[in-house]
Structures are given as C-alpha cells and as structure tokens.
Coordinates of C-alpha atoms in Angstrom, one line a residue:
M1 CA 75.5 -27.2 55.5
T2 CA 78.6 -25.6 53.3
G3 CA 77.0 -25.3 50.3
L4 CA 74.3 -25.8 47.4
S5 CA 74.2 -25.8 43.8
W6 CA 71.1 -26.6 41.2
T7 CA 70.1 -27.5 37.9
T8 CA 67.4 -27.2 36.1
F9 CA 66.1 -29.8 33.6
R10 CA 63.6 -30.3 30.8
L11 CA 62.6 -34.3 30.2
S12 CA 60.3 -35.4 27.3
L13 CA 57.8 -37.8 28.2
R14 CA 58.1 -41.5 25.3
A15 CA 54.2 -40.4 24.6
P16 CA 51.7 -37.6 25.6
F17 CA 50.2 -39.2 29.0
R18 CA 46.4 -37.9 28.9
T19 CA 44.3 -37.5 32.1
A20 CA 41.2 -35.6 33.0
A21 CA 43.7 -32.9 34.4
G22 CA 45.6 -32.6 31.1
E23 CA 47.9 -34.1 28.9
V24 CA 51.6 -34.3 29.8
T25 CA 54.6 -34.4 27.1
E26 CA 57.5 -32.9 29.3
R27 CA 58.5 -32.6 32.9
H28 CA 60.6 -29.6 33.8
G29 CA 62.7 -29.9 37.4
L30 CA 65.4 -29.1 39.3
V31 CA 68.3 -30.9 40.6
L32 CA 69.5 -29.7 44.1
R33 CA 72.8 -30.8 45.6
L34 CA 73.7 -30.2 49.4
A35 CA 76.9 -30.2 50.5
T36 CA 78.2 -30.8 54.2
D37 CA 81.2 -29.9 56.0
A38 CA 81.8 -33.8 56.2
G39 CA 82.4 -33.7 52.4
L40 CA 79.1 -35.5 51.6
V41 CA 76.5 -34.5 49.1
G42 CA 72.8 -35.1 49.2
L43 CA 70.4 -35.2 46.4
G44 CA 67.1 -33.4 45.9
E45 CA 64.4 -33.0 43.0
A46 CA 61.9 -30.6 42.9
S47 CA 59.4 -31.1 39.9
P48 CA 56.3 -29.3 40.3
H49 CA 53.3 -30.7 39.2
P50 CA 52.6 -31.2 35.2
A51 CA 49.5 -29.0 35.6
V52 CA 51.4 -26.0 36.5
G53 CA 54.9 -26.9 34.9
L54 CA 57.1 -24.6 33.6
A55 CA 55.8 -21.3 35.6
A56 CA 55.9 -22.9 38.9
L57 CA 59.7 -24.3 38.2
R58 CA 60.4 -20.7 37.8
E59 CA 58.8 -19.8 41.3
V60 CA 60.9 -22.6 42.8
E61 CA 64.3 -21.1 41.5
A62 CA 63.5 -17.5 42.5
A63 CA 62.6 -19.0 45.9
L64 CA 65.6 -21.2 46.1
G65 CA 67.8 -17.9 45.1
Q66 CA 66.2 -16.2 47.7
V67 CA 66.5 -18.9 50.3
A68 CA 69.9 -20.2 49.8
P69 CA 71.6 -18.3 52.0
R70 CA 69.8 -19.3 55.4
V71 CA 70.2 -22.9 54.1
I72 CA 74.0 -22.3 54.1
G73 CA 75.0 -23.0 57.9
A74 CA 72.2 -24.5 58.9
D75 CA 71.5 -28.5 60.4
A76 CA 70.2 -30.6 57.9
A77 CA 68.3 -32.1 60.7
C78 CA 66.5 -28.8 61.4
L79 CA 65.0 -27.4 58.1
D80 CA 61.5 -27.8 59.1
T81 CA 60.9 -24.3 60.2
L82 CA 62.6 -22.9 56.8
C83 CA 60.8 -25.3 54.5
A84 CA 57.4 -24.5 55.7
S85 CA 57.3 -21.3 54.1
L86 CA 58.5 -22.4 50.7
P87 CA 56.8 -23.7 47.3
P88 CA 56.0 -27.5 48.3
A89 CA 58.2 -28.7 45.5
L90 CA 61.2 -26.8 46.8
A91 CA 60.6 -27.7 50.3
C92 CA 60.6 -31.3 49.0
A93 CA 64.0 -31.0 47.3
I94 CA 65.6 -29.4 50.3
D95 CA 64.0 -32.0 52.7
V96 CA 65.4 -35.1 50.7
A97 CA 68.7 -34.2 50.0
A98 CA 69.0 -33.4 53.6
C99 CA 68.0 -36.7 54.5
D100 CA 70.0 -38.0 51.9
A101 CA 73.1 -36.7 53.3
L102 CA 71.8 -37.6 57.3
A103 CA 71.6 -40.9 55.9
R104 CA 74.6 -41.1 54.2
A105 CA 76.3 -39.7 57.3
R106 CA 75.0 -42.3 60.0
G107 CA 75.4 -45.2 57.1
V108 CA 71.6 -45.8 56.6
S109 CA 69.3 -45.7 54.1
V110 CA 66.8 -42.6 53.8
A111 CA 64.0 -45.1 54.6
G112 CA 66.1 -46.2 58.0
L113 CA 66.4 -42.5 58.9
L114 CA 62.4 -42.4 58.7
S115 CA 61.7 -45.4 60.3
Q116 CA 62.6 -48.3 62.3
R117 CA 60.3 -50.5 60.6
V118 CA 61.4 -50.9 56.6
R119 CA 60.3 -53.1 53.9
T120 CA 62.8 -54.0 51.1
E121 CA 60.6 -54.1 48.5
V122 CA 57.2 -52.1 47.7
P123 CA 54.6 -53.6 45.5
V124 CA 53.7 -51.0 42.8
N125 CA 50.7 -50.5 40.3
A126 CA 50.7 -50.0 36.5
T127 CA 49.3 -46.9 35.3
I128 CA 47.1 -46.3 32.0
G129 CA 46.1 -43.0 30.7
A130 CA 42.9 -41.9 29.9
E131 CA 42.7 -43.6 26.2
R132 CA 40.2 -45.0 24.1
A133 CA 38.5 -48.3 25.4
D134 CA 40.4 -50.4 22.6
D135 CA 44.1 -48.7 23.6
A136 CA 43.3 -49.0 26.9
A137 CA 42.8 -52.7 27.0
R138 CA 45.8 -53.4 24.8
E139 CA 47.7 -51.5 27.3
A140 CA 46.4 -53.5 30.1
A141 CA 46.8 -56.8 28.4
A142 CA 50.3 -55.6 28.1
H143 CA 50.6 -55.0 31.8
R144 CA 49.5 -58.8 32.5
A145 CA 52.7 -60.3 33.4
G146 CA 54.7 -57.5 35.1
F147 CA 52.2 -56.1 37.6
R148 CA 49.3 -57.3 40.1
C149 CA 47.5 -53.9 40.0
V150 CA 46.9 -51.6 37.5
K151 CA 45.5 -48.0 37.8
L152 CA 43.3 -46.4 34.9
K153 CA 42.7 -42.8 34.4
V154 CA 38.9 -42.1 33.8
G155 CA 37.0 -38.7 33.8
L156 CA 37.2 -37.7 30.0
A157 CA 34.4 -39.9 29.2
S158 CA 31.1 -38.3 27.9
D159 CA 28.4 -40.2 29.8
V160 CA 28.5 -43.0 32.3
A161 CA 28.4 -45.6 29.2
E162 CA 31.0 -44.9 27.7
E163 CA 33.5 -44.8 30.8
R164 CA 31.5 -48.4 32.0
E165 CA 32.5 -49.5 28.0
R166 CA 36.5 -48.4 28.9
V167 CA 36.2 -50.1 32.6
A168 CA 35.1 -53.2 31.1
A169 CA 37.3 -53.5 28.5
V170 CA 40.4 -53.1 30.8
R171 CA 38.8 -55.5 33.2
D172 CA 38.1 -58.0 30.6
A173 CA 42.1 -57.8 29.3
L174 CA 43.4 -58.0 32.8
G175 CA 41.4 -60.8 33.9
P176 CA 39.9 -61.2 37.4
E177 CA 43.2 -61.5 39.5
I178 CA 44.6 -58.4 38.5
V179 CA 44.0 -55.6 41.0
L180 CA 41.9 -52.6 39.2
R181 CA 41.7 -49.2 40.5
L182 CA 40.4 -45.8 38.8
D183 CA 41.7 -42.1 39.2
A184 CA 39.3 -39.7 38.2
N185 CA 41.6 -36.7 38.9
G186 CA 38.8 -34.8 40.6
A187 CA 36.8 -34.6 37.1
W188 CA 33.1 -35.3 38.6
D189 CA 30.5 -33.6 40.9
P190 CA 29.1 -35.5 43.8
E191 CA 26.3 -36.8 41.9
R192 CA 28.2 -38.2 38.8
A193 CA 30.8 -39.6 41.2
I194 CA 28.3 -41.8 43.0
R195 CA 26.5 -42.6 39.6
T196 CA 29.5 -43.3 37.9
I197 CA 31.0 -45.5 40.6
Q198 CA 27.9 -47.5 41.4
T199 CA 27.8 -48.5 37.9
L200 CA 31.2 -49.6 37.7
E201 CA 31.6 -51.4 41.2
P202 CA 30.8 -54.8 39.6
Y203 CA 34.1 -54.9 37.9
N204 CA 35.8 -55.2 40.9
L205 CA 37.3 -51.9 41.8
E206 CA 39.7 -51.8 44.6
L207 CA 39.6 -48.1 44.9
V208 CA 38.5 -45.0 43.1
E209 CA 41.2 -41.7 43.3
Q210 CA 40.0 -38.7 43.8
P211 CA 36.6 -38.6 42.4
V212 CA 35.8 -34.8 42.9
P213 CA 37.6 -31.5 42.9
A214 CA 40.3 -31.3 45.5
G215 CA 38.5 -28.8 47.6
D216 CA 35.1 -30.5 47.8
L217 CA 35.9 -32.2 50.8
D218 CA 32.1 -32.5 51.8
G219 CA 31.6 -33.7 48.2
L220 CA 34.6 -36.1 49.0
R221 CA 32.7 -37.4 52.1
R222 CA 29.2 -37.9 50.3
V223 CA 30.5 -40.2 48.0
Q224 CA 32.5 -42.4 50.3
Q225 CA 29.3 -42.6 52.5
A226 CA 27.4 -44.0 49.4
V227 CA 29.2 -46.0 47.3
A228 CA 31.0 -49.2 48.8
T229 CA 34.3 -49.0 47.1
P230 CA 36.9 -47.2 48.8
I231 CA 37.6 -43.7 47.9
A232 CA 41.1 -42.6 47.8
A233 CA 41.7 -38.6 48.7
D234 CA 44.9 -37.5 46.4
E235 CA 44.7 -34.1 45.2
T236 CA 42.9 -33.1 48.4
I237 CA 46.0 -34.1 50.4
T238 CA 48.3 -30.9 50.4
G239 CA 49.8 -31.3 53.4
L240 CA 49.2 -32.4 57.2
E241 CA 46.4 -30.1 58.2
A242 CA 44.5 -31.3 55.1
A243 CA 44.8 -34.9 55.5
Q244 CA 43.7 -34.3 59.6
R245 CA 40.6 -33.1 58.1
V246 CA 40.0 -35.7 55.7
L247 CA 40.4 -38.1 58.4
E248 CA 38.1 -36.1 60.8
L249 CA 35.5 -36.2 58.6
C250 CA 35.7 -39.9 57.4
A251 CA 35.9 -38.3 54.1
A252 CA 38.2 -41.1 52.5
R253 CA 39.5 -44.7 53.2
V254 CA 43.0 -44.2 51.6
L255 CA 45.2 -41.3 51.6
V256 CA 47.2 -40.8 48.6
V257 CA 50.2 -38.9 49.7
K258 CA 52.8 -37.6 47.1
P259 CA 56.1 -36.2 48.8
M260 CA 56.4 -33.4 46.1
V261 CA 52.9 -32.1 46.9
V262 CA 53.0 -32.4 51.1
G263 CA 57.0 -30.6 50.9
G264 CA 59.2 -33.6 51.7
L265 CA 59.9 -37.1 53.2
R266 CA 59.3 -36.1 56.7
P267 CA 56.1 -34.0 56.4
A268 CA 54.9 -37.2 54.4
R269 CA 55.6 -39.3 57.0
K270 CA 53.7 -37.3 59.9
I271 CA 50.6 -37.9 57.4
I272 CA 51.4 -41.7 57.1
E273 CA 51.8 -41.7 60.8
I274 CA 47.8 -40.3 61.6
A275 CA 46.6 -42.4 59.0
V276 CA 48.1 -45.6 60.1
R277 CA 46.4 -44.5 63.7
A278 CA 43.3 -43.6 62.0
G279 CA 43.2 -47.4 60.4
V280 CA 43.4 -45.7 57.1
S281 CA 45.6 -47.2 54.3
V282 CA 48.2 -44.9 52.7
V283 CA 49.5 -45.0 48.8
V284 CA 52.5 -43.2 48.2
T285 CA 52.7 -41.8 44.6
T286 CA 54.9 -39.4 42.4
T287 CA 54.0 -36.8 40.1
I288 CA 55.8 -38.6 37.0
D289 CA 59.1 -37.2 38.9
A290 CA 62.5 -37.9 37.7
G291 CA 65.1 -40.5 39.1
I292 CA 65.6 -38.6 42.4
G293 CA 61.9 -38.0 43.2
V294 CA 61.2 -41.8 42.3
A295 CA 63.8 -43.0 44.8
A296 CA 63.2 -40.6 47.4
A297 CA 59.3 -41.8 47.1
L298 CA 60.2 -45.2 47.2
H299 CA 62.2 -45.0 50.4
L300 CA 58.9 -43.4 51.7
A301 CA 56.8 -46.2 50.6
A302 CA 59.2 -48.6 52.3
T303 CA 58.3 -46.9 55.5
L304 CA 54.5 -48.2 55.0
P305 CA 53.1 -50.9 56.9
E306 CA 53.1 -54.8 54.9
D307 CA 49.9 -54.7 54.0
S308 CA 49.5 -51.5 52.3
P309 CA 47.9 -51.3 48.8
A310 CA 50.3 -50.9 46.0
C311 CA 52.3 -47.7 45.5
G312 CA 52.2 -45.4 42.2
L313 CA 56.1 -45.3 41.8
A314 CA 56.4 -47.2 38.2
T315 CA 56.4 -44.0 36.4
G316 CA 60.1 -43.6 35.2
S317 CA 59.1 -45.6 32.0
F318 CA 57.1 -42.6 30.9
L319 CA 60.2 -40.4 30.5
A320 CA 62.5 -41.1 27.4
D321 CA 65.5 -40.5 29.2
D322 CA 66.4 -40.2 33.2
I323 CA 69.2 -38.2 35.1
V324 CA 70.4 -40.6 37.4
A325 CA 72.8 -43.3 36.3
R326 CA 70.7 -46.7 37.4
P327 CA 67.1 -45.5 37.7
V328 CA 65.0 -47.6 40.2
A329 CA 62.6 -49.7 38.2
P330 CA 60.0 -52.3 38.6
R331 CA 60.5 -56.0 38.7
G332 CA 57.5 -58.5 38.8
G333 CA 55.1 -55.6 40.3
V334 CA 57.6 -54.5 42.9
M335 CA 60.2 -52.0 43.4
A336 CA 63.2 -52.9 45.4
L337 CA 65.1 -50.4 47.7
P338 CA 68.6 -49.8 46.2
D339 CA 71.4 -50.6 48.0
G340 CA 73.8 -48.2 49.5
P341 CA 73.4 -45.5 52.2
G342 CA 71.3 -42.5 51.7
L343 CA 68.8 -42.5 48.6
G344 CA 71.0 -45.1 47.1
I345 CA 71.7 -43.4 43.5
E346 CA 73.7 -41.7 41.7
L347 CA 73.6 -38.4 39.2
D348 CA 74.1 -39.5 35.4
E349 CA 76.4 -35.9 35.0
V350 CA 76.3 -36.5 31.4
A351 CA 72.5 -36.9 31.0
L352 CA 71.9 -34.1 33.3
S353 CA 74.3 -32.0 31.3
R354 CA 71.9 -32.8 27.9
Y355 CA 68.7 -32.0 29.6
A356 CA 70.4 -28.9 31.3
V357 CA 68.4 -25.4 31.2
S358 CA 69.9 -23.3 33.9
H359 CA 72.6 -23.4 36.9
G360 CA 72.9 -21.9 40.4
E361 CA 75.3 -22.0 43.2
V362 CA 75.6 -20.7 46.6
R363 CA 78.8 -21.6 48.9
S364 CA 79.6 -20.2 52.7

C-alpha cells in the first residue's frame, strides 16, 4: 500500500427505523481509500453499529490515524494480524478495501477472490421495523410483489398477545406463500422467548433471530432446544470464537454474519466455512450500511451455498441518499453481483462531499 485517505460522513434515513434495540434516524460512517503501487484504489467502509453510532465512529477515526502508518507499505494480502487489534468496523473497512484492490489487480470480483464457488444472484429479504400491527401489515402488503422473504422486527410488544396480533396481521397481509422470519434483537429472557415463539409458531416462521441477549449463550441454547422453529444467532456472532462456541453448544441452527461486526470479509468467510462444515445455515446481513458496505456484504453472500436462506442486504432504500454512484438494489427479491472487477462499484464524489464531515490522508 502506498497511501490511504478517509472521509467521514453522515447520512439520514428516509424515516426512523425502530427495533427492540432502539430507533435509528441516521448513519455515521467512514469511507476508506487504499492506494497501491500499481495505481489502483480499493474502497472500504466503516459504519459502526447504529446502537453505538457517533461515539464509535470517533473511536474508529482515532484508531485509523494511529494505524495508518503501519498500513502504508503493507501487503494487501497480509493484513490479518494488523486488523485483529482494531475496532471491528475499522478492521472491516481495511479488509474490504484490501480485497477490492487485490481483486481489481487480478481482474476478478471480490466474491471470486473469496471463493471458487460464486453465485451471480443472492436472494434477499425485506425488513419491517417494530411498527404497530396495522402499519406493519400495510408495509408487508407493499412487499408482496417484490420479495419472497420478509423479516419483521419484534420484541417491543407489552405481552405475548400483542406480539401475536402483529405477527398475525403481517402473515395475513403476506399470504401463505411468502417466507416470514422474526428478529427480536435480544429483547426477551429465555422463558419469555420460549413462550412467545411457541405461541407464534402457527404462523409458519422460517426462523427467529436473536431471541435473547447476545451474551446469554446458555439461554440461546435453551430456547433452541425448546422450540421447533430454527433460532438464528445474530448479535451473539462477534467473531470466529463466538461462532465456534455457538456451534459447539448447538445453540442455534442459523448464524447471522455481519462483516461490519466480525471485522471484514475474510474473517466472515472463516465463520461461513466452519458453519457449512457443521451443517448450519448462514445469513449475511448489513447494519444499514452505505453503498460500499452493502456491496461488500453482497460479494460475501455470493459465496454461500445455493440453498442458503435469504440475506439481509436490501437496506439501501432505508437511506435518503447514498455515497456510491449506482448502489446495488434488489429486483424481484434478489440482488445481482455488480459487473467488473473488485467490488464493481464507484464512489459518487459529489454525494460524498455533500455528506462529508471530516477528512484525513497518509502517504508513503
């Protein structure tokens, strides 16, 4: 690497997005550019989880300023040790930018760099926030024509009866043919999770994501043992060791992998590999990332087996605007890999300057 530069940004959402973990109204992130001696530039994005937001981004920017001199002169293929000690979102940005540069140099897609087996299209789900039953049903009806799978955020209802009312309304709006999954974002204790999921199982649920808090691995295992519906570990999956522990305990039948949370594409691929060997399905999702993060997650999702569940990548429409020229977007419930080497996307420099907050640069 011969140089790197970064720009922090702030993007507003079209409308507030509510989950059991809180309400999101804007996304703070950082665009990273890694320059190589061949004149290529790899792009990466660090958008810390919305729950930690601006404070985490400041931590990312400070860490980047410290680590930047060590990145200069490093081989793009050998950044694992360096990234291991960094905040996950920053490690992700560096890893994605390095993968983008490597793939561009080799004339292949990032997906092709990560795996020999690559899908050209990835099924994706629509996502409905923790809205009231009637609002959630209207949104579900609007998704029927465009998606084959819908995820409903749950966990804010005052009791099981209210939760059932919301799920019943959404299932009725979707009809029986659309796949429905739920995401509790860790809102329940194990007993309530078991009671709620068993009550909701007649609505034909594909899976339930993170029914208990991220750190309650035993509770997650108890829920999976008690219910017929597959449980997906989401916030629990913070890296390879966490994923290995979930698999060892048979605590979930699905792993949700977020590159922004686990430190990049190559660490995420390691999680996918051990899950596939264990016969456990993987869902790749974003954290309402901007266009670079979504494209990177799409390339990762393209390396999943053909029979994998739909991935949570259709979040670009939550943003009022984006920082890439042609954001990847779903059509007919799938997202196609962009053409061209690397990530296959380009920055919209005008848009980035519009939403920029700060800049930094280091050269050799």
